[in-house]
mmCIF file of C-alpha atoms in Angstrom:
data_model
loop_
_atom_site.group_PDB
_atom_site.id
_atom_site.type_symbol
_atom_site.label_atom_id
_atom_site.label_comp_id
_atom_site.label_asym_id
_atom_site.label_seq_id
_atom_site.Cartn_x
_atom_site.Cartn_y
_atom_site.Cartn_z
ATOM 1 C CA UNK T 1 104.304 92.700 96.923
ATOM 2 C CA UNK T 2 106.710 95.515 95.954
ATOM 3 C CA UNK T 3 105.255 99.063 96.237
ATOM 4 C CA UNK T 4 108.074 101.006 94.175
ATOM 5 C CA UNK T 5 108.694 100.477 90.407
ATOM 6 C CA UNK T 6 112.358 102.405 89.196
ATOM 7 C CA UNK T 7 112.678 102.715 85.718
ATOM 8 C CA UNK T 8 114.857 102.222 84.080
ATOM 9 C CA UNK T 9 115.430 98.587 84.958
ATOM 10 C CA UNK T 10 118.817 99.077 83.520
ATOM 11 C CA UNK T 11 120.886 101.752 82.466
ATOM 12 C CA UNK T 12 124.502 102.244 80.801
ATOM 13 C CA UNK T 13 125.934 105.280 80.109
ATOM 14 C CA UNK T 14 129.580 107.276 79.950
ATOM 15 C CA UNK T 15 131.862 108.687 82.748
ATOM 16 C CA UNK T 16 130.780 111.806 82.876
ATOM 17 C CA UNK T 17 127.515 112.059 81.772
ATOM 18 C CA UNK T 18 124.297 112.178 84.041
ATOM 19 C CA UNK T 19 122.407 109.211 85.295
ATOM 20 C CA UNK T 20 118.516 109.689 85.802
ATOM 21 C CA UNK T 21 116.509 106.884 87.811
ATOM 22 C CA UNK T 22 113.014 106.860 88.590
ATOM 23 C CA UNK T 23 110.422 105.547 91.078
ATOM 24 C CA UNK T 24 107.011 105.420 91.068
ATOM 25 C CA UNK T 25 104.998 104.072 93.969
ATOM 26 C CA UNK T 26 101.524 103.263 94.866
ATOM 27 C CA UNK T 27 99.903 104.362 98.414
ATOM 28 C CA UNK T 28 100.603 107.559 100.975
ATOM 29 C CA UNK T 29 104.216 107.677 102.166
ATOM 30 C CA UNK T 30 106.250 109.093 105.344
ATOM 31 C CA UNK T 31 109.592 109.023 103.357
ATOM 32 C CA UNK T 32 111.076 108.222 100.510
ATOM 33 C CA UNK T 33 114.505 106.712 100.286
ATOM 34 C CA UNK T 34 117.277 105.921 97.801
ATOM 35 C CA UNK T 35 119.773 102.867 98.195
ATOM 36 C CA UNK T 36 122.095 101.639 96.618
ATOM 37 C CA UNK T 37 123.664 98.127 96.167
ATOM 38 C CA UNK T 38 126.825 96.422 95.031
ATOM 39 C CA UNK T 39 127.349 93.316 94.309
ATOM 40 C CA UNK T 40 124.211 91.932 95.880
ATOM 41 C CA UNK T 41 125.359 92.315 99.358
ATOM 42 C CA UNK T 42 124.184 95.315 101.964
ATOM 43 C CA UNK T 43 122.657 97.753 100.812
ATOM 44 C CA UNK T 44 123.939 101.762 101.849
ATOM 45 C CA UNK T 45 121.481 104.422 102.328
ATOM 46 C CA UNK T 46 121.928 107.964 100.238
ATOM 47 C CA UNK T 47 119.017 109.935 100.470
ATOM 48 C CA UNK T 48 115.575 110.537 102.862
ATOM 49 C CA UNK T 49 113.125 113.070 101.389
ATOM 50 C CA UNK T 50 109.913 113.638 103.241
ATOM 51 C CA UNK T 51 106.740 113.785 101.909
ATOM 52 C CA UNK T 52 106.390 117.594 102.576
ATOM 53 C CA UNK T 53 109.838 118.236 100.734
ATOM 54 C CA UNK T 54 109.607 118.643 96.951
ATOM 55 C CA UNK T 55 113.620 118.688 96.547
ATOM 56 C CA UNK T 56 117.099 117.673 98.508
ATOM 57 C CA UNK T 57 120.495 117.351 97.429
ATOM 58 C CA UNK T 58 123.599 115.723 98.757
ATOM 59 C CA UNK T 59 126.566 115.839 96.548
ATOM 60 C CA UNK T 60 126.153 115.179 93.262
ATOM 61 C CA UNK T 61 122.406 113.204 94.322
ATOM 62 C CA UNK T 62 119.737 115.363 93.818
ATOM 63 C CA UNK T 63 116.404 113.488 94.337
ATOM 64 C CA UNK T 64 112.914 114.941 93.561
ATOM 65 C CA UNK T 65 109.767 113.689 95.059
ATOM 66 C CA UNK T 66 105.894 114.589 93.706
ATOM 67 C CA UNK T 67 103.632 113.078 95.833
ATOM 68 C CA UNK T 68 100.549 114.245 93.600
ATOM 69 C CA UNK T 69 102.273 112.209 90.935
ATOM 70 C CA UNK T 70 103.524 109.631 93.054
ATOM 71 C CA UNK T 71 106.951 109.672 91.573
ATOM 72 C CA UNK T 72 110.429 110.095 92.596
ATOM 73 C CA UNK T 73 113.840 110.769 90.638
ATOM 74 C CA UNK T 74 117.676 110.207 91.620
ATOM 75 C CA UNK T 75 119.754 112.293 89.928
ATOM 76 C CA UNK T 76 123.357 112.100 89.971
ATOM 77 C CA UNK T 77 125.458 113.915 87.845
ATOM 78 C CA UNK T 78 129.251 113.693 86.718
ATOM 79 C CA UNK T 79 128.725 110.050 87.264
ATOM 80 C CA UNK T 80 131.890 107.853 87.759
ATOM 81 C CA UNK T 81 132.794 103.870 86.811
ATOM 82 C CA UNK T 82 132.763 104.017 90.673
ATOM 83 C CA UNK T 83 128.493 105.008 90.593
ATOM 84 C CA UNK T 84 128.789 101.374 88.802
ATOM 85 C CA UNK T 85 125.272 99.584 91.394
ATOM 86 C CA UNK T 86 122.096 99.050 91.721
ATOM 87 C CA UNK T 87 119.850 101.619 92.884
ATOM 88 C CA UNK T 88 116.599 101.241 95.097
ATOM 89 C CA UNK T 89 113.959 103.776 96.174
ATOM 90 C CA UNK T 90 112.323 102.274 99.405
ATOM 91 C CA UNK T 91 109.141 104.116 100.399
ATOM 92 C CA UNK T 92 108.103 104.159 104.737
ATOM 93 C CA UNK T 93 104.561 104.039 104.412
ATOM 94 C CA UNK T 94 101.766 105.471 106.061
ATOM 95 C CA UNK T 95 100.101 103.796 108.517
ATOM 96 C CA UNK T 96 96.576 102.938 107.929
ATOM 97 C CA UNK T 97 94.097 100.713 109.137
ATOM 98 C CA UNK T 98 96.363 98.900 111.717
ATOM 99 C CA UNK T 99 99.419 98.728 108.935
ATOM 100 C CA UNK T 100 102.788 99.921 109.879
ATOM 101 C CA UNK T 101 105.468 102.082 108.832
ATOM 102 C CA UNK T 102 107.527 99.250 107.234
ATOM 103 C CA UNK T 103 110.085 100.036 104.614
ATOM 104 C CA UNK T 104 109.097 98.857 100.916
ATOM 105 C CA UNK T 105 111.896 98.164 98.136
ATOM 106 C CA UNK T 106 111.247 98.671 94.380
ATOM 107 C CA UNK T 107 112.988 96.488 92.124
ATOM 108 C CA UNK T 108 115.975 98.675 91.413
ATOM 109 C CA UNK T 109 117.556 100.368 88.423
ATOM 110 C CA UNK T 110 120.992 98.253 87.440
ATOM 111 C CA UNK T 111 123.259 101.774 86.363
ATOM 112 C CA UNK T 112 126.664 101.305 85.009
ATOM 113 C CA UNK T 113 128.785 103.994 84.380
ATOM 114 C CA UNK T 114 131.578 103.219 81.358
ATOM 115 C CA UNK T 115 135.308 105.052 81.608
ATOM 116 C CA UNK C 1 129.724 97.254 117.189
ATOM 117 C CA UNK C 2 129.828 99.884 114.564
ATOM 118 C CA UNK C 3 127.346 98.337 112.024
ATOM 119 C CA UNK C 4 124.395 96.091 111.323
ATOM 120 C CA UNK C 5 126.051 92.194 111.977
ATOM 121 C CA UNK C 6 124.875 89.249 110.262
ATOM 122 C CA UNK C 7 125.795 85.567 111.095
ATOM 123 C CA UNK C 8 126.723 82.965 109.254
ATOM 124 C CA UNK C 9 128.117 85.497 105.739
ATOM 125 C CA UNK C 10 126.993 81.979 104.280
ATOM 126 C CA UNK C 11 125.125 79.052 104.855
ATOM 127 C CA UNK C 12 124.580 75.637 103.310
ATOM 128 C CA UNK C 13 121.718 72.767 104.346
ATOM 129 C CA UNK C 14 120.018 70.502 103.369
ATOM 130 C CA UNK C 15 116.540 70.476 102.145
ATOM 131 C CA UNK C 16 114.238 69.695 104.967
ATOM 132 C CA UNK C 17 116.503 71.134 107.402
ATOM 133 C CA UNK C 18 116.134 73.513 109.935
ATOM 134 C CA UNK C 19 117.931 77.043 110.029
ATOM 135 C CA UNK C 20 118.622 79.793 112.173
ATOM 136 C CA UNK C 21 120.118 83.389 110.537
ATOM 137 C CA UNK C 22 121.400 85.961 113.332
ATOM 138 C CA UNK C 23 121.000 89.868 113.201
ATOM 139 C CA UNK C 24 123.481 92.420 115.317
ATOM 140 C CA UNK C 25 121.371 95.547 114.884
ATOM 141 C CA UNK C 26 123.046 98.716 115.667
ATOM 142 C CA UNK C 27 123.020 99.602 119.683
ATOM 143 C CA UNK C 28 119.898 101.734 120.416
ATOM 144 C CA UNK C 29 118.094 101.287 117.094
ATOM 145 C CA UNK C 30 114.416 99.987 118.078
ATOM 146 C CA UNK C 31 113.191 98.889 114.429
ATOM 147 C CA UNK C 32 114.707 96.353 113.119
ATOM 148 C CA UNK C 33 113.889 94.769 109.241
ATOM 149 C CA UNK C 34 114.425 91.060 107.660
ATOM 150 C CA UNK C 35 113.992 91.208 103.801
ATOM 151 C CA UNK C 36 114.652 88.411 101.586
ATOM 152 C CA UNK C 37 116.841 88.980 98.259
ATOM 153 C CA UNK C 38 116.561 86.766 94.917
ATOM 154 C CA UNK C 39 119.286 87.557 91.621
ATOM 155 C CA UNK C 40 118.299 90.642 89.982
ATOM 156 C CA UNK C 41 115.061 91.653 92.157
ATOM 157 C CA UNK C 42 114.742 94.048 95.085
ATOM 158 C CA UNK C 43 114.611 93.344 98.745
ATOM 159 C CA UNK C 44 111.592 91.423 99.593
ATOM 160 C CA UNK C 45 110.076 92.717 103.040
ATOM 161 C CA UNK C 46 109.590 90.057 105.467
ATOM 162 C CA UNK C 47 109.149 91.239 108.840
ATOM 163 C CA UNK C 48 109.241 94.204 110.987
ATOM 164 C CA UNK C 49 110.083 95.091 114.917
ATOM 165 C CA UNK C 50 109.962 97.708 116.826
ATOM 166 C CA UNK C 51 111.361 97.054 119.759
ATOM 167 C CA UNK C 52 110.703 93.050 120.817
ATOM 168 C CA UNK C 53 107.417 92.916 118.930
ATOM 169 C CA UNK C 54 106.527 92.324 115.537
ATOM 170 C CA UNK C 55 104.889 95.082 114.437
ATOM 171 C CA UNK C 56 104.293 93.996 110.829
ATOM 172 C CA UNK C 57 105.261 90.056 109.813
ATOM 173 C CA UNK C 58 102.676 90.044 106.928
ATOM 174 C CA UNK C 59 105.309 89.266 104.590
ATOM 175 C CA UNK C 60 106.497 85.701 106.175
ATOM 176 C CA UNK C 61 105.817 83.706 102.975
ATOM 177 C CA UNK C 62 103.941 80.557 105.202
ATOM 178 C CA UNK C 63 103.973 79.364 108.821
ATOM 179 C CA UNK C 64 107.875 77.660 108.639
ATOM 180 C CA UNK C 65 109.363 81.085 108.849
ATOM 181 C CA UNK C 66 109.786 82.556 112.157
ATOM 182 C CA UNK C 67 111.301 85.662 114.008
ATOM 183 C CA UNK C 68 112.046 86.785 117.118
ATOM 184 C CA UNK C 69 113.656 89.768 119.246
ATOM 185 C CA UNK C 70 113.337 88.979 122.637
ATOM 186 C CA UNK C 71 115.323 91.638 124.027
ATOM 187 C CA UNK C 72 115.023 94.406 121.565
ATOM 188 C CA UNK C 73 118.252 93.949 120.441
ATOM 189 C CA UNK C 74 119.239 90.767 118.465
ATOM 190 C CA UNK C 75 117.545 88.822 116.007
ATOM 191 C CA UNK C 76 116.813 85.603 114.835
ATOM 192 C CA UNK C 77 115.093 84.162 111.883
ATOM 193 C CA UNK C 78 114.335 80.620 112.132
ATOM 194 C CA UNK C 79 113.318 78.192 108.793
ATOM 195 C CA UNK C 80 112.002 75.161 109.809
ATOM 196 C CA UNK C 81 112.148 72.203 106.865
ATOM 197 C CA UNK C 82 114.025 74.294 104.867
ATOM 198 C CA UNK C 83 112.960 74.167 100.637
ATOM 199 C CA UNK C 84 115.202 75.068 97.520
ATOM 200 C CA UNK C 85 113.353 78.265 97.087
ATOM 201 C CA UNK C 86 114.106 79.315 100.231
ATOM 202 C CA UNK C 87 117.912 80.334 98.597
ATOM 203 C CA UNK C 88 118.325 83.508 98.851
ATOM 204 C CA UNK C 89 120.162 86.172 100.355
ATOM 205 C CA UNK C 90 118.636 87.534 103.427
ATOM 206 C CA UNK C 91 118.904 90.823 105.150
ATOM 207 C CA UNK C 92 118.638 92.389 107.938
ATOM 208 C CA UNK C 93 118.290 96.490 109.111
ATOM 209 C CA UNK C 94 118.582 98.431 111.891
ATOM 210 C CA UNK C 95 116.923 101.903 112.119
ATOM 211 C CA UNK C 96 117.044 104.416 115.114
ATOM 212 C CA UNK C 97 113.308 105.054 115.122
ATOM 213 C CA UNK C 98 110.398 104.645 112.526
ATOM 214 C CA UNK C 99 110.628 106.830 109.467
ATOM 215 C CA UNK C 100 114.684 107.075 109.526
ATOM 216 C CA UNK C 101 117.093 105.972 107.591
ATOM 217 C CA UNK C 102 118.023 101.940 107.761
ATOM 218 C CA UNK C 103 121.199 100.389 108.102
ATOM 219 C CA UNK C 104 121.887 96.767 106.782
ATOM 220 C CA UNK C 105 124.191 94.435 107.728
ATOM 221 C CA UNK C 106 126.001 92.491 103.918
ATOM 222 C CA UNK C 107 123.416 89.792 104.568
ATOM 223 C CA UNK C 108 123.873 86.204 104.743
ATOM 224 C CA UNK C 109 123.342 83.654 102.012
ATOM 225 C CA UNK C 110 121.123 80.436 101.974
ATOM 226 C CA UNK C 111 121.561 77.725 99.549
ATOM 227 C CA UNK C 112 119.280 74.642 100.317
ATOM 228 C CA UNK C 113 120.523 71.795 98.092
#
């Protein structure tokens, strides 16, 4: 089973304008990760935020991360036709009870970004 | 080599058939990941190493799918009497430790007809 949920499941929107994707998830976490896809091939990593951080940036990605909420959001702003993927948050869960720390997908927000 | 390696890009059998999909990880990453990929869904987790054990296989769908890592380095997942919904995309990880970033390799891409 799939522990993250993004929402939206799709999104279209203009070059430009800002692109907003969340995550929600269901059990403790280590990390939380954003990825993103093209294509349907490999996926490329963009983002780690820790369960301690609230906030991190790296270019024009900010992500936020609420762990009382259980929630995440990928923002990335002055989007271009080139942002055109899919988007994943993957969550590294906690171990417990003899689980491991394997790396859960969500189901992935499709964005595309018109010129 | 530079990045996460998968062999074959593609593959073709026959239903029934037996398969074997190889995974280059990246040189010194201990875990390694296999996750299976349908149209339009997320990566599926299927199995996870650290090092040459399987620290997590709970999500094998049934006893015909197989992994191994005998060396802590490369990867194979086996299929044994391969079925159409086996066709997928599947993909495989690399990550320096636990709790880091992954790296995948562009996957390769069963079709059982």
């Amino acid at each position: 089973s799939q522990q993250g949920e993004e929402d939206p499941q799709a999104l279209s929107i203009q070059e430009g304008e800002n692109a907003t994707m969340n995550c929600s998830y269901k059990t403790s976490i280590n990390n939380l990760q954003w990825y993103r896809q093209n294509s349907g091939r490999g996926l490329v990593h963009l983002i780690l935020i820790r369960s301690n951080e609230r906030e991190k940036h790296s270019g024009r990605l900010r992500v936020t991360l609420d762990t009382s909420k259980k929630s995440s959001s990928l923002l990335i702003t002055a989007s271009r036709a080139a942002d055109t993927a899919s988007y994943f948050c993957a969550t590294a869960l906690t171990p417990t009870q003899g689980g491991s720390e394997k790396l859960v997908f969500g189901k992935g927000t499709k964005l595309t970004v018109n010129p | 080599g530079a990045g996460v390696s998968q062999t074959p890009s593609n593959k073709v059998t026959e239903k029934g058939k037996y398969v074997e999909l190889r995974c280059d990880p990246i040189s010194g990453h201990t875990a390694l990941y296999w996750y299976r990929q349908s149209l339009g869904q997320g990566p599926e987790f299927l199995i996870y190493f650290q090092g040459t054990g399987a620290a997590d296989d709970s999500g094998l769908p049934n006893d015909r799918f197989f992994a191994v890592r005998p060396e802590g380095s490369v990867s194979t997942l086996k299929i044994q009497r391969t079925e159409r919904g086996d066709s997928a995309v599947y993909l495989c990880a690399s990550s320096l430790t636990d709790n880091t970033e992954a790296f995948f390799g562009q996957g390769t891409r069963l079709t059982v007809v």
